[in-house]
Short mmCIF file of N, CA and C in Angstrom, two decimals:
data_model
loop_
_atom_site.label_atom_id
_atom_site.label_comp_id
_atom_site.label_asym_id
_atom_site.label_seq_id
_atom_site.Cartn_x
_atom_site.Cartn_y
_atom_site.Cartn_z
N UNK A 1 5.24 28.25 15.14
CA UNK A 1 5.07 29.72 15.28
C UNK A 1 4.28 30.32 14.08
N UNK A 2 3.58 31.29 14.39
CA UNK A 2 2.65 32.12 13.36
C UNK A 2 3.71 32.80 12.49
N UNK A 3 3.16 32.74 11.18
CA UNK A 3 3.96 33.44 10.16
C UNK A 3 5.21 32.71 9.56
N UNK A 4 5.61 31.65 9.90
CA UNK A 4 6.62 30.78 9.51
C UNK A 4 6.16 30.06 8.07
N UNK A 5 7.24 29.96 7.35
CA UNK A 5 6.80 29.10 6.17
C UNK A 5 7.30 27.49 6.34
N UNK A 6 6.41 26.67 6.54
CA UNK A 6 6.78 25.41 6.68
C UNK A 6 6.53 24.60 5.31
N UNK A 7 7.53 23.79 4.91
CA UNK A 7 7.46 23.07 3.66
C UNK A 7 7.99 21.62 4.00
N UNK A 8 7.66 20.96 2.99
CA UNK A 8 8.26 19.33 3.03
C UNK A 8 8.92 19.29 1.74
N UNK A 9 10.07 18.67 1.87
CA UNK A 9 10.74 18.45 0.55
C UNK A 9 11.14 16.90 0.42
N UNK A 10 11.00 16.26 -0.68
CA UNK A 10 11.49 14.96 -0.82
C UNK A 10 12.66 15.01 -1.93
N UNK A 11 13.78 14.49 -1.45
CA UNK A 11 14.92 14.48 -2.36
C UNK A 11 16.10 13.56 -1.87
N UNK A 12 17.30 13.83 -2.62
CA UNK A 12 18.24 12.94 -2.06
C UNK A 12 19.35 13.73 -1.49
N UNK A 13 20.00 13.30 -0.48
CA UNK A 13 21.10 14.17 0.03
C UNK A 13 22.29 14.02 -0.68
N UNK A 14 22.92 15.17 -0.75
CA UNK A 14 23.99 15.46 -1.73
C UNK A 14 25.31 15.02 -1.22
N UNK A 15 25.30 14.94 0.13
CA UNK A 15 26.77 14.52 0.82
C UNK A 15 26.36 14.13 2.24
N UNK A 16 27.16 13.42 2.97
CA UNK A 16 26.96 12.98 4.23
C UNK A 16 26.56 14.18 5.19
N UNK A 17 25.72 14.25 6.08
CA UNK A 17 25.50 15.38 7.02
C UNK A 17 26.72 15.71 7.82
N UNK A 18 27.00 16.97 7.90
CA UNK A 18 28.23 17.47 8.50
C UNK A 18 27.88 17.84 9.82
N UNK A 19 28.21 17.12 10.94
CA UNK A 19 28.06 17.31 12.42
C UNK A 19 28.96 18.34 13.02
N UNK A 20 28.52 19.39 13.56
CA UNK A 20 29.44 20.45 14.28
C UNK A 20 28.82 20.64 15.65
N UNK A 21 29.57 21.24 16.55
CA UNK A 21 29.12 21.57 17.84
C UNK A 21 29.39 23.10 17.96
N UNK A 22 28.28 23.85 18.45
CA UNK A 22 28.47 25.18 18.47
C UNK A 22 29.29 25.66 19.85
N UNK A 23 29.48 26.87 19.94
CA UNK A 23 30.35 27.38 21.08
C UNK A 23 29.69 26.97 22.55
N UNK A 24 28.39 27.10 22.48
CA UNK A 24 27.54 26.76 23.70
C UNK A 24 27.36 25.22 23.87
N UNK A 25 27.97 24.37 23.03
CA UNK A 25 27.84 22.82 23.20
C UNK A 25 26.85 22.17 22.53
N UNK A 26 25.99 23.08 21.80
CA UNK A 26 24.79 22.28 21.11
C UNK A 26 25.40 21.82 19.79
N UNK A 27 24.69 20.67 19.29
CA UNK A 27 24.99 19.99 17.94
C UNK A 27 24.26 20.63 16.93
N UNK A 28 24.88 20.53 15.62
CA UNK A 28 24.05 21.11 14.51
C UNK A 28 24.61 20.37 13.27
N UNK A 29 23.88 19.86 12.61
CA UNK A 29 24.05 19.12 11.26
C UNK A 29 23.71 19.89 10.17
N UNK A 30 24.65 19.90 9.07
CA UNK A 30 24.18 20.77 8.05
C UNK A 30 24.36 19.66 6.86
N UNK A 31 23.38 19.96 5.76
CA UNK A 31 23.48 19.05 4.51
C UNK A 31 22.51 19.64 3.62
N UNK A 32 22.67 19.04 2.43
CA UNK A 32 21.74 19.52 1.36
C UNK A 32 20.88 18.52 0.65
N UNK A 33 19.82 18.79 0.52
CA UNK A 33 18.57 17.99 -0.40
C UNK A 33 18.58 18.31 -1.84
N UNK A 34 18.84 17.58 -2.67
CA UNK A 34 18.50 17.83 -3.95
C UNK A 34 17.12 17.32 -4.53
N UNK A 35 16.33 17.98 -5.04
CA UNK A 35 14.99 17.65 -5.52
C UNK A 35 14.82 17.92 -7.09
N UNK A 36 14.55 16.84 -7.91
CA UNK A 36 14.63 17.10 -9.07
C UNK A 36 13.26 16.54 -9.80
N UNK A 37 12.37 17.35 -10.32
CA UNK A 37 11.06 17.08 -10.81
C UNK A 37 11.30 16.39 -12.20
N UNK A 38 10.38 15.59 -12.34
CA UNK A 38 10.34 14.65 -13.52
C UNK A 38 8.91 14.67 -14.15
N UNK A 39 9.04 14.92 -15.59
CA UNK A 39 7.79 14.83 -16.16
C UNK A 39 7.82 13.73 -17.31
N UNK A 40 6.51 13.35 -17.69
CA UNK A 40 6.69 12.30 -18.79
C UNK A 40 6.38 12.98 -20.05
N UNK A 41 7.30 12.80 -21.05
CA UNK A 41 6.97 13.23 -22.46
C UNK A 41 6.31 12.25 -23.37
N UNK A 42 5.02 12.60 -23.57
CA UNK A 42 4.18 11.47 -24.48
C UNK A 42 4.86 11.49 -25.90
N UNK A 43 5.33 12.33 -26.46
CA UNK A 43 5.88 12.27 -27.61
C UNK A 43 7.07 11.40 -27.76
N UNK A 44 7.91 11.54 -26.95
CA UNK A 44 9.28 10.82 -26.92
C UNK A 44 9.01 9.62 -26.08
N UNK A 45 7.99 9.44 -25.29
CA UNK A 45 7.57 8.26 -24.56
C UNK A 45 8.77 7.98 -23.57
N UNK A 46 9.13 9.16 -22.85
CA UNK A 46 10.18 8.92 -21.79
C UNK A 46 10.18 9.97 -20.59
N UNK A 47 10.78 9.58 -19.64
CA UNK A 47 10.71 10.74 -18.60
C UNK A 47 11.83 11.67 -18.85
N UNK A 48 11.47 12.93 -18.38
CA UNK A 48 12.57 14.21 -18.52
C UNK A 48 12.72 14.86 -17.23
N UNK A 49 13.92 14.89 -17.00
CA UNK A 49 14.30 15.59 -15.66
C UNK A 49 14.12 17.10 -15.76
N UNK A 50 13.72 17.83 -14.61
CA UNK A 50 13.47 19.12 -14.91
C UNK A 50 14.84 19.78 -14.07
N UNK A 51 14.81 21.03 -13.82
CA UNK A 51 15.89 21.79 -13.07
C UNK A 51 16.04 21.33 -11.66
N UNK A 52 17.01 20.79 -11.24
CA UNK A 52 17.21 20.32 -9.82
C UNK A 52 17.06 21.62 -8.70
N UNK A 53 16.41 21.51 -7.61
CA UNK A 53 16.58 22.35 -6.57
C UNK A 53 17.43 21.80 -5.56
N UNK A 54 18.40 22.72 -5.14
CA UNK A 54 19.39 22.30 -4.18
C UNK A 54 19.17 23.04 -2.84
N UNK A 55 18.62 22.60 -1.71
CA UNK A 55 18.22 23.29 -0.56
C UNK A 55 19.00 22.87 0.54
N UNK A 56 19.79 24.01 1.05
CA UNK A 56 20.78 23.82 2.33
C UNK A 56 19.84 23.52 3.35
N UNK A 57 20.15 22.61 4.47
CA UNK A 57 19.20 22.09 5.59
C UNK A 57 20.07 22.17 6.82
N UNK A 58 19.56 22.52 7.96
CA UNK A 58 20.38 22.33 9.06
C UNK A 58 19.24 21.73 10.11
N UNK A 59 19.81 20.83 11.08
CA UNK A 59 19.21 20.29 11.97
C UNK A 59 19.87 20.39 13.47
N UNK A 60 19.15 20.66 14.36
CA UNK A 60 19.76 20.93 15.62
C UNK A 60 19.64 19.99 16.68
N UNK A 61 20.48 19.96 17.84
CA UNK A 61 20.44 19.21 19.06
C UNK A 61 20.34 17.87 18.73
N UNK A 62 19.44 16.82 19.28
CA UNK A 62 19.46 15.58 18.96
C UNK A 62 19.22 15.12 17.80
N UNK A 63 18.23 16.00 17.08
CA UNK A 63 17.94 15.50 15.74
C UNK A 63 19.23 15.70 15.00
N UNK A 64 20.17 16.51 15.20
CA UNK A 64 21.32 16.65 14.45
C UNK A 64 22.27 15.44 14.50
N UNK A 65 22.30 15.02 15.75
CA UNK A 65 23.24 13.77 16.17
C UNK A 65 22.72 12.67 15.34
N UNK A 66 21.23 12.38 15.45
CA UNK A 66 20.53 11.48 14.77
C UNK A 66 20.64 11.38 13.29
N UNK A 67 20.54 12.59 12.64
CA UNK A 67 20.98 12.66 11.27
C UNK A 67 22.31 12.23 10.91
N UNK A 68 23.29 12.58 11.81
CA UNK A 68 24.58 12.39 11.40
C UNK A 68 24.79 10.77 11.55
N UNK A 69 24.16 10.12 12.38
CA UNK A 69 24.28 8.74 12.62
C UNK A 69 23.48 7.82 11.54
N UNK A 70 22.49 8.43 11.13
CA UNK A 70 21.52 7.70 10.29
C UNK A 70 21.62 7.97 8.76
N UNK A 71 22.01 9.00 8.36
CA UNK A 71 21.87 9.50 6.92
C UNK A 71 23.12 9.48 6.31
N UNK A 72 23.04 9.29 4.90
CA UNK A 72 24.33 9.24 4.22
C UNK A 72 23.94 9.86 2.79
N UNK A 73 25.11 10.20 1.97
CA UNK A 73 24.94 10.94 0.71
C UNK A 73 24.18 9.69 -0.10
N UNK A 74 23.27 10.26 -0.91
CA UNK A 74 22.54 9.62 -1.90
C UNK A 74 21.15 8.95 -1.23
N UNK A 75 20.97 9.02 -0.10
CA UNK A 75 19.71 8.48 0.53
C UNK A 75 18.50 9.48 0.05
N UNK A 76 17.51 8.88 -0.24
CA UNK A 76 16.30 9.63 -0.55
C UNK A 76 15.46 9.88 0.82
N UNK A 77 15.15 11.20 1.17
CA UNK A 77 14.70 11.51 2.54
C UNK A 77 13.46 12.50 2.30
N UNK A 78 12.58 12.40 3.28
CA UNK A 78 11.50 13.31 3.38
C UNK A 78 11.87 14.30 4.50
N UNK A 79 11.89 15.54 4.45
CA UNK A 79 12.06 16.51 5.43
C UNK A 79 11.07 17.52 5.53
N UNK A 80 10.80 17.96 6.58
CA UNK A 80 9.84 19.08 6.94
C UNK A 80 10.46 20.01 7.85
N UNK A 81 10.23 21.34 7.43
CA UNK A 81 10.62 22.34 8.32
C UNK A 81 10.33 23.56 7.96
N UNK A 82 10.96 24.65 8.44
CA UNK A 82 10.73 26.17 8.36
C UNK A 82 11.76 26.74 7.49
N UNK A 83 11.37 27.35 6.49
CA UNK A 83 12.26 28.24 5.70
C UNK A 83 12.75 29.52 6.57
N UNK A 84 14.12 29.60 6.42
CA UNK A 84 14.66 30.74 7.12
C UNK A 84 15.46 31.44 6.17
N UNK A 85 15.48 32.95 6.22
CA UNK A 85 16.42 33.60 5.29
C UNK A 85 17.42 34.29 6.19
N UNK A 86 18.66 34.08 5.79
CA UNK A 86 19.89 34.60 6.59
C UNK A 86 20.78 35.49 5.72
N UNK A 87 21.27 36.61 6.24
CA UNK A 87 22.18 37.52 5.57
C UNK A 87 23.35 37.44 6.27
N UNK A 88 24.37 37.68 5.29
CA UNK A 88 25.93 37.59 5.89
C UNK A 88 26.72 38.38 4.94
N UNK A 89 27.98 38.67 5.40
CA UNK A 89 28.88 39.34 4.66
C UNK A 89 29.97 38.35 4.41
N UNK A 90 30.41 38.14 3.04
CA UNK A 90 31.28 37.19 2.49
C UNK A 90 32.51 37.81 2.85
N UNK A 91 33.67 36.97 2.60
CA UNK A 91 35.09 37.26 2.82
C UNK A 91 35.48 38.32 1.91
N UNK A 92 34.92 38.36 0.71
CA UNK A 92 35.26 39.49 -0.34
C UNK A 92 34.50 40.85 0.10
N UNK A 93 33.61 40.98 1.24
CA UNK A 93 32.95 42.05 1.46
C UNK A 93 31.62 42.16 1.00
N UNK A 94 31.15 41.42 0.21
CA UNK A 94 29.84 41.54 -0.59
C UNK A 94 28.81 40.92 0.49
N UNK A 95 27.61 41.49 0.42
CA UNK A 95 26.63 40.96 1.22
C UNK A 95 25.77 40.00 0.53
N UNK A 96 25.44 38.82 1.25
CA UNK A 96 24.97 37.86 0.62
C UNK A 96 23.76 37.35 1.60
N UNK A 97 22.64 36.60 0.75
CA UNK A 97 21.55 36.25 1.47
C UNK A 97 21.04 34.92 1.10
N UNK A 98 20.91 33.87 1.94
CA UNK A 98 20.65 32.60 1.65
C UNK A 98 19.29 32.28 2.25
N UNK A 99 18.75 31.18 1.61
CA UNK A 99 17.62 30.66 2.21
C UNK A 99 17.89 29.21 2.78
N UNK A 100 17.63 28.71 3.70
CA UNK A 100 17.88 27.51 4.29
C UNK A 100 16.67 26.93 5.13
N UNK A 101 16.53 25.53 5.07
CA UNK A 101 15.46 24.87 5.84
C UNK A 101 15.91 24.52 7.19
N UNK A 102 15.23 25.04 8.24
CA UNK A 102 15.45 24.58 9.53
C UNK A 102 14.71 23.14 9.63
N UNK A 103 15.22 22.06 9.61
CA UNK A 103 14.63 20.76 9.81
C UNK A 103 13.93 20.56 11.09
N UNK A 104 12.65 20.25 11.19
CA UNK A 104 12.07 19.91 12.26
C UNK A 104 11.75 18.24 12.38
N UNK A 105 11.63 17.77 11.12
CA UNK A 105 11.33 16.32 10.91
C UNK A 105 12.06 15.79 9.81
N UNK A 106 12.64 14.54 9.96
CA UNK A 106 13.37 13.99 8.57
C UNK A 106 13.35 12.49 8.75
N UNK A 107 13.38 11.86 7.58
CA UNK A 107 13.17 10.48 7.72
C UNK A 107 13.42 9.94 6.35
N UNK A 108 13.81 8.62 6.22
CA UNK A 108 13.99 7.81 4.78
C UNK A 108 12.66 7.90 3.94
N UNK A 109 12.78 8.12 2.86
CA UNK A 109 11.59 7.80 1.95
C UNK A 109 11.76 6.11 1.78
N UNK A 110 10.48 5.74 1.86
CA UNK A 110 10.16 4.25 1.61
C UNK A 110 9.80 3.76 0.29
N UNK A 111 9.81 4.70 -0.73
CA UNK A 111 9.52 4.48 -1.97
C UNK A 111 10.37 3.49 -2.67
N UNK A 112 11.71 3.61 -2.45
CA UNK A 112 12.54 2.58 -3.18
C UNK A 112 13.55 2.08 -2.14
N UNK A 113 13.14 1.94 -0.91
CA UNK A 113 14.08 1.40 0.00
C UNK A 113 13.18 0.82 1.21
N UNK A 114 13.82 0.22 2.11
CA UNK A 114 13.15 -0.24 3.46
C UNK A 114 13.99 0.41 4.37
N UNK A 115 13.56 0.45 5.62
CA UNK A 115 14.01 1.01 6.76
C UNK A 115 13.53 0.40 8.02
N UNK A 116 14.42 0.26 9.08
CA UNK A 116 13.91 -0.02 10.41
C UNK A 116 14.25 1.25 11.35
N UNK A 117 13.48 1.31 12.53
CA UNK A 117 13.59 2.40 13.29
C UNK A 117 13.83 1.91 14.76
N UNK A 118 14.68 2.50 15.38
CA UNK A 118 15.17 2.17 16.71
C UNK A 118 14.98 3.32 17.71
N UNK A 119 14.18 3.27 18.79
CA UNK A 119 13.98 4.33 19.64
C UNK A 119 15.26 4.45 20.43
N UNK A 120 15.68 5.80 20.67
CA UNK A 120 16.92 6.02 21.66
C UNK A 120 16.44 6.62 22.87
N UNK A 121 17.34 6.50 23.84
CA UNK A 121 16.98 6.85 25.14
C UNK A 121 16.36 8.29 25.38
N UNK A 122 16.80 9.13 24.50
CA UNK A 122 16.55 10.61 24.68
C UNK A 122 15.09 10.89 24.15
N UNK A 123 14.36 9.81 23.86
CA UNK A 123 12.91 9.99 23.29
C UNK A 123 12.84 10.32 21.91
N UNK A 124 13.92 10.36 21.19
CA UNK A 124 13.81 10.40 19.75
C UNK A 124 13.87 9.19 19.01
N UNK A 125 14.12 9.29 17.83
CA UNK A 125 14.20 7.83 17.02
C UNK A 125 15.33 7.80 16.16
N UNK A 126 16.03 6.73 15.87
CA UNK A 126 17.01 6.59 14.87
C UNK A 126 16.86 5.70 13.92
N UNK A 127 17.08 6.00 12.77
CA UNK A 127 16.70 5.11 11.54
C UNK A 127 17.76 4.01 11.38
N UNK A 128 17.24 3.00 10.70
CA UNK A 128 18.08 1.90 10.36
C UNK A 128 17.62 1.00 9.17
N UNK A 129 18.54 0.38 8.35
CA UNK A 129 18.09 -0.66 7.25
C UNK A 129 19.15 -1.67 7.28
N UNK A 130 18.84 -2.77 6.79
CA UNK A 130 19.66 -3.98 6.86
C UNK A 130 20.92 -3.80 5.76
N UNK A 131 20.77 -2.88 4.95
CA UNK A 131 21.88 -2.76 3.98
C UNK A 131 22.83 -1.78 4.38
N UNK A 132 22.95 -1.37 5.63
CA UNK A 132 23.84 -0.36 6.03
C UNK A 132 23.52 1.07 5.79
N UNK A 133 22.26 1.27 5.18
CA UNK A 133 21.73 2.60 5.07
C UNK A 133 21.47 3.40 6.26
N UNK A 134 20.88 3.03 7.24
CA UNK A 134 20.38 3.69 8.31
C UNK A 134 20.98 3.23 9.70
N UNK A 135 21.45 2.14 9.94
CA UNK A 135 21.73 1.69 11.14
C UNK A 135 20.75 1.30 12.01
N UNK A 136 20.83 0.48 13.15
CA UNK A 136 19.82 0.17 14.08
C UNK A 136 19.29 -1.08 13.66
N UNK A 137 18.39 -1.66 14.61
CA UNK A 137 17.54 -3.05 14.25
C UNK A 137 16.16 -2.99 14.52
N UNK A 138 15.50 -1.86 14.52
CA UNK A 138 14.10 -1.63 14.65
C UNK A 138 13.55 -0.97 15.82
N UNK A 139 12.34 -0.46 15.81
CA UNK A 139 11.79 0.41 16.96
C UNK A 139 11.45 -0.74 17.93
N UNK A 140 12.13 -0.76 19.12
CA UNK A 140 11.78 -1.96 19.92
C UNK A 140 12.60 -1.66 21.30
N UNK A 141 11.97 -1.97 22.37
CA UNK A 141 12.70 -2.03 23.44
C UNK A 141 13.67 -3.14 23.64
N UNK A 142 14.64 -3.07 24.40
CA UNK A 142 15.80 -4.23 24.44
C UNK A 142 15.10 -5.72 24.51
N UNK A 143 14.16 -5.95 25.64
CA UNK A 143 13.83 -7.23 25.87
C UNK A 143 12.77 -7.57 24.56
N UNK A 144 12.38 -6.62 23.89
CA UNK A 144 11.60 -7.16 22.63
C UNK A 144 12.43 -7.34 21.56
N UNK A 145 13.65 -6.59 21.52
CA UNK A 145 14.55 -7.01 20.63
C UNK A 145 15.04 -8.47 20.68
N UNK A 146 15.29 -9.14 21.81
CA UNK A 146 15.57 -10.42 22.13
C UNK A 146 14.50 -11.24 21.71
N UNK A 147 13.19 -10.87 21.99
CA UNK A 147 12.24 -11.71 21.63
C UNK A 147 11.87 -11.93 20.14
N UNK A 148 12.24 -10.68 19.57
CA UNK A 148 11.99 -10.69 18.01
C UNK A 148 12.98 -11.74 17.35
N UNK A 149 14.33 -11.59 17.89
CA UNK A 149 15.33 -12.39 17.21
C UNK A 149 14.83 -13.69 17.48
N UNK A 150 14.14 -14.13 18.30
CA UNK A 150 13.64 -15.60 18.63
C UNK A 150 12.67 -15.92 17.79
N UNK A 151 12.10 -14.88 17.04
CA UNK A 151 10.77 -15.22 16.10
C UNK A 151 9.43 -14.69 16.76
N UNK A 152 9.58 -13.94 17.76
CA UNK A 152 8.29 -13.38 18.28
C UNK A 152 7.79 -12.27 17.45
N UNK A 153 6.58 -12.12 17.58
CA UNK A 153 5.92 -10.84 16.75
C UNK A 153 6.25 -9.60 17.11
N UNK A 154 6.79 -8.98 16.29
CA UNK A 154 7.39 -7.57 16.83
C UNK A 154 6.23 -6.59 16.89
N UNK A 155 4.88 -6.88 16.48
CA UNK A 155 3.90 -6.00 16.54
C UNK A 155 2.97 -6.36 17.70
N UNK A 156 3.46 -7.44 18.51
CA UNK A 156 2.59 -7.81 19.57
C UNK A 156 2.84 -6.74 20.73
N UNK A 157 1.69 -6.78 21.63
CA UNK A 157 1.59 -5.71 22.65
C UNK A 157 2.77 -6.13 23.45
N UNK A 158 3.55 -5.07 24.10
CA UNK A 158 4.67 -5.33 25.10
C UNK A 158 4.29 -5.94 26.40
N UNK A 159 5.01 -6.71 26.79
CA UNK A 159 4.82 -7.41 28.22
C UNK A 159 5.63 -6.65 29.24
N UNK A 160 5.27 -6.95 30.45
CA UNK A 160 5.66 -6.30 31.46
C UNK A 160 4.95 -5.22 32.16
N UNK A 161 5.45 -4.49 33.16
CA UNK A 161 4.68 -3.47 33.98
C UNK A 161 4.95 -2.20 33.38
N UNK A 162 3.85 -1.33 33.13
CA UNK A 162 3.96 -0.09 32.61
C UNK A 162 4.75 0.85 33.59
N UNK A 163 5.53 1.93 33.12
CA UNK A 163 6.10 2.59 33.92
C UNK A 163 5.21 3.72 34.33
N UNK A 164 5.63 4.79 35.19
CA UNK A 164 4.96 5.69 35.70
C UNK A 164 4.24 6.71 34.55
N UNK A 165 4.83 6.74 33.43
CA UNK A 165 4.42 7.57 32.24
C UNK A 165 3.15 6.88 31.59
N UNK A 166 3.06 5.67 31.73
CA UNK A 166 1.75 4.89 31.03
C UNK A 166 2.53 4.08 29.98
N UNK A 167 3.72 4.14 29.86
CA UNK A 167 4.41 3.42 28.74
C UNK A 167 5.24 2.21 29.33
N UNK A 168 5.88 1.71 28.41
CA UNK A 168 6.81 0.49 28.91
C UNK A 168 8.35 1.02 28.79
N UNK A 169 8.61 1.81 29.66
CA UNK A 169 10.21 2.19 29.66
C UNK A 169 10.42 3.37 28.93
N UNK A 170 11.64 3.94 29.08
CA UNK A 170 11.93 5.19 28.44
C UNK A 170 11.52 6.43 28.97
N UNK A 171 11.46 7.56 28.44
CA UNK A 171 11.20 8.92 28.91
C UNK A 171 9.95 9.11 28.08
N UNK A 172 9.20 10.05 28.77
CA UNK A 172 8.01 10.46 28.00
C UNK A 172 8.45 11.51 26.81
N UNK A 173 7.28 11.51 25.89
CA UNK A 173 7.60 12.42 24.73
C UNK A 173 7.43 13.84 25.30
N UNK A 174 8.14 14.82 25.05
CA UNK A 174 7.87 16.24 25.58
C UNK A 174 6.60 16.84 24.89
N UNK A 175 5.96 17.66 25.71
CA UNK A 175 4.69 18.11 25.25
C UNK A 175 5.06 19.76 24.86
N UNK A 176 4.51 20.04 23.70
CA UNK A 176 4.80 21.49 23.36
C UNK A 176 3.77 22.34 23.18
#
């Protein structure tokens, strides 16, 4: 949408995502990302941490569920979304304003880790790594998972008949 502030943040989750359900039955996951800048001090010949930025984030609908299933405290993530300003009245009666990131996209940073991705039936993706970090066993259709476990090339072209959407199973990606 026009006029919205879109940002990308790279940092670590400060806690496990907290999944909740709204009155309307929609899912929302809330979590914080901490990003700490580092600079190299040539005089001391060492890295120095700057002031940490803690940014509250929320993800909605399927993305919320995927975050709760895939992400955990301490994981390094890359998140992109829209900054939102929200005002509310605190319990003590004072007016407060917060800035939050409405997450549109999020995933693991592969700078210091590895991950595998598994497509879910709703058309979204769920992350995974072998060390219990993100769950799942790779982006693949069920028949491809069996072929891969038998040593087949996971990047080979899929076999079978394309579905009516031109792909090999699943639902089409939504167009916006």
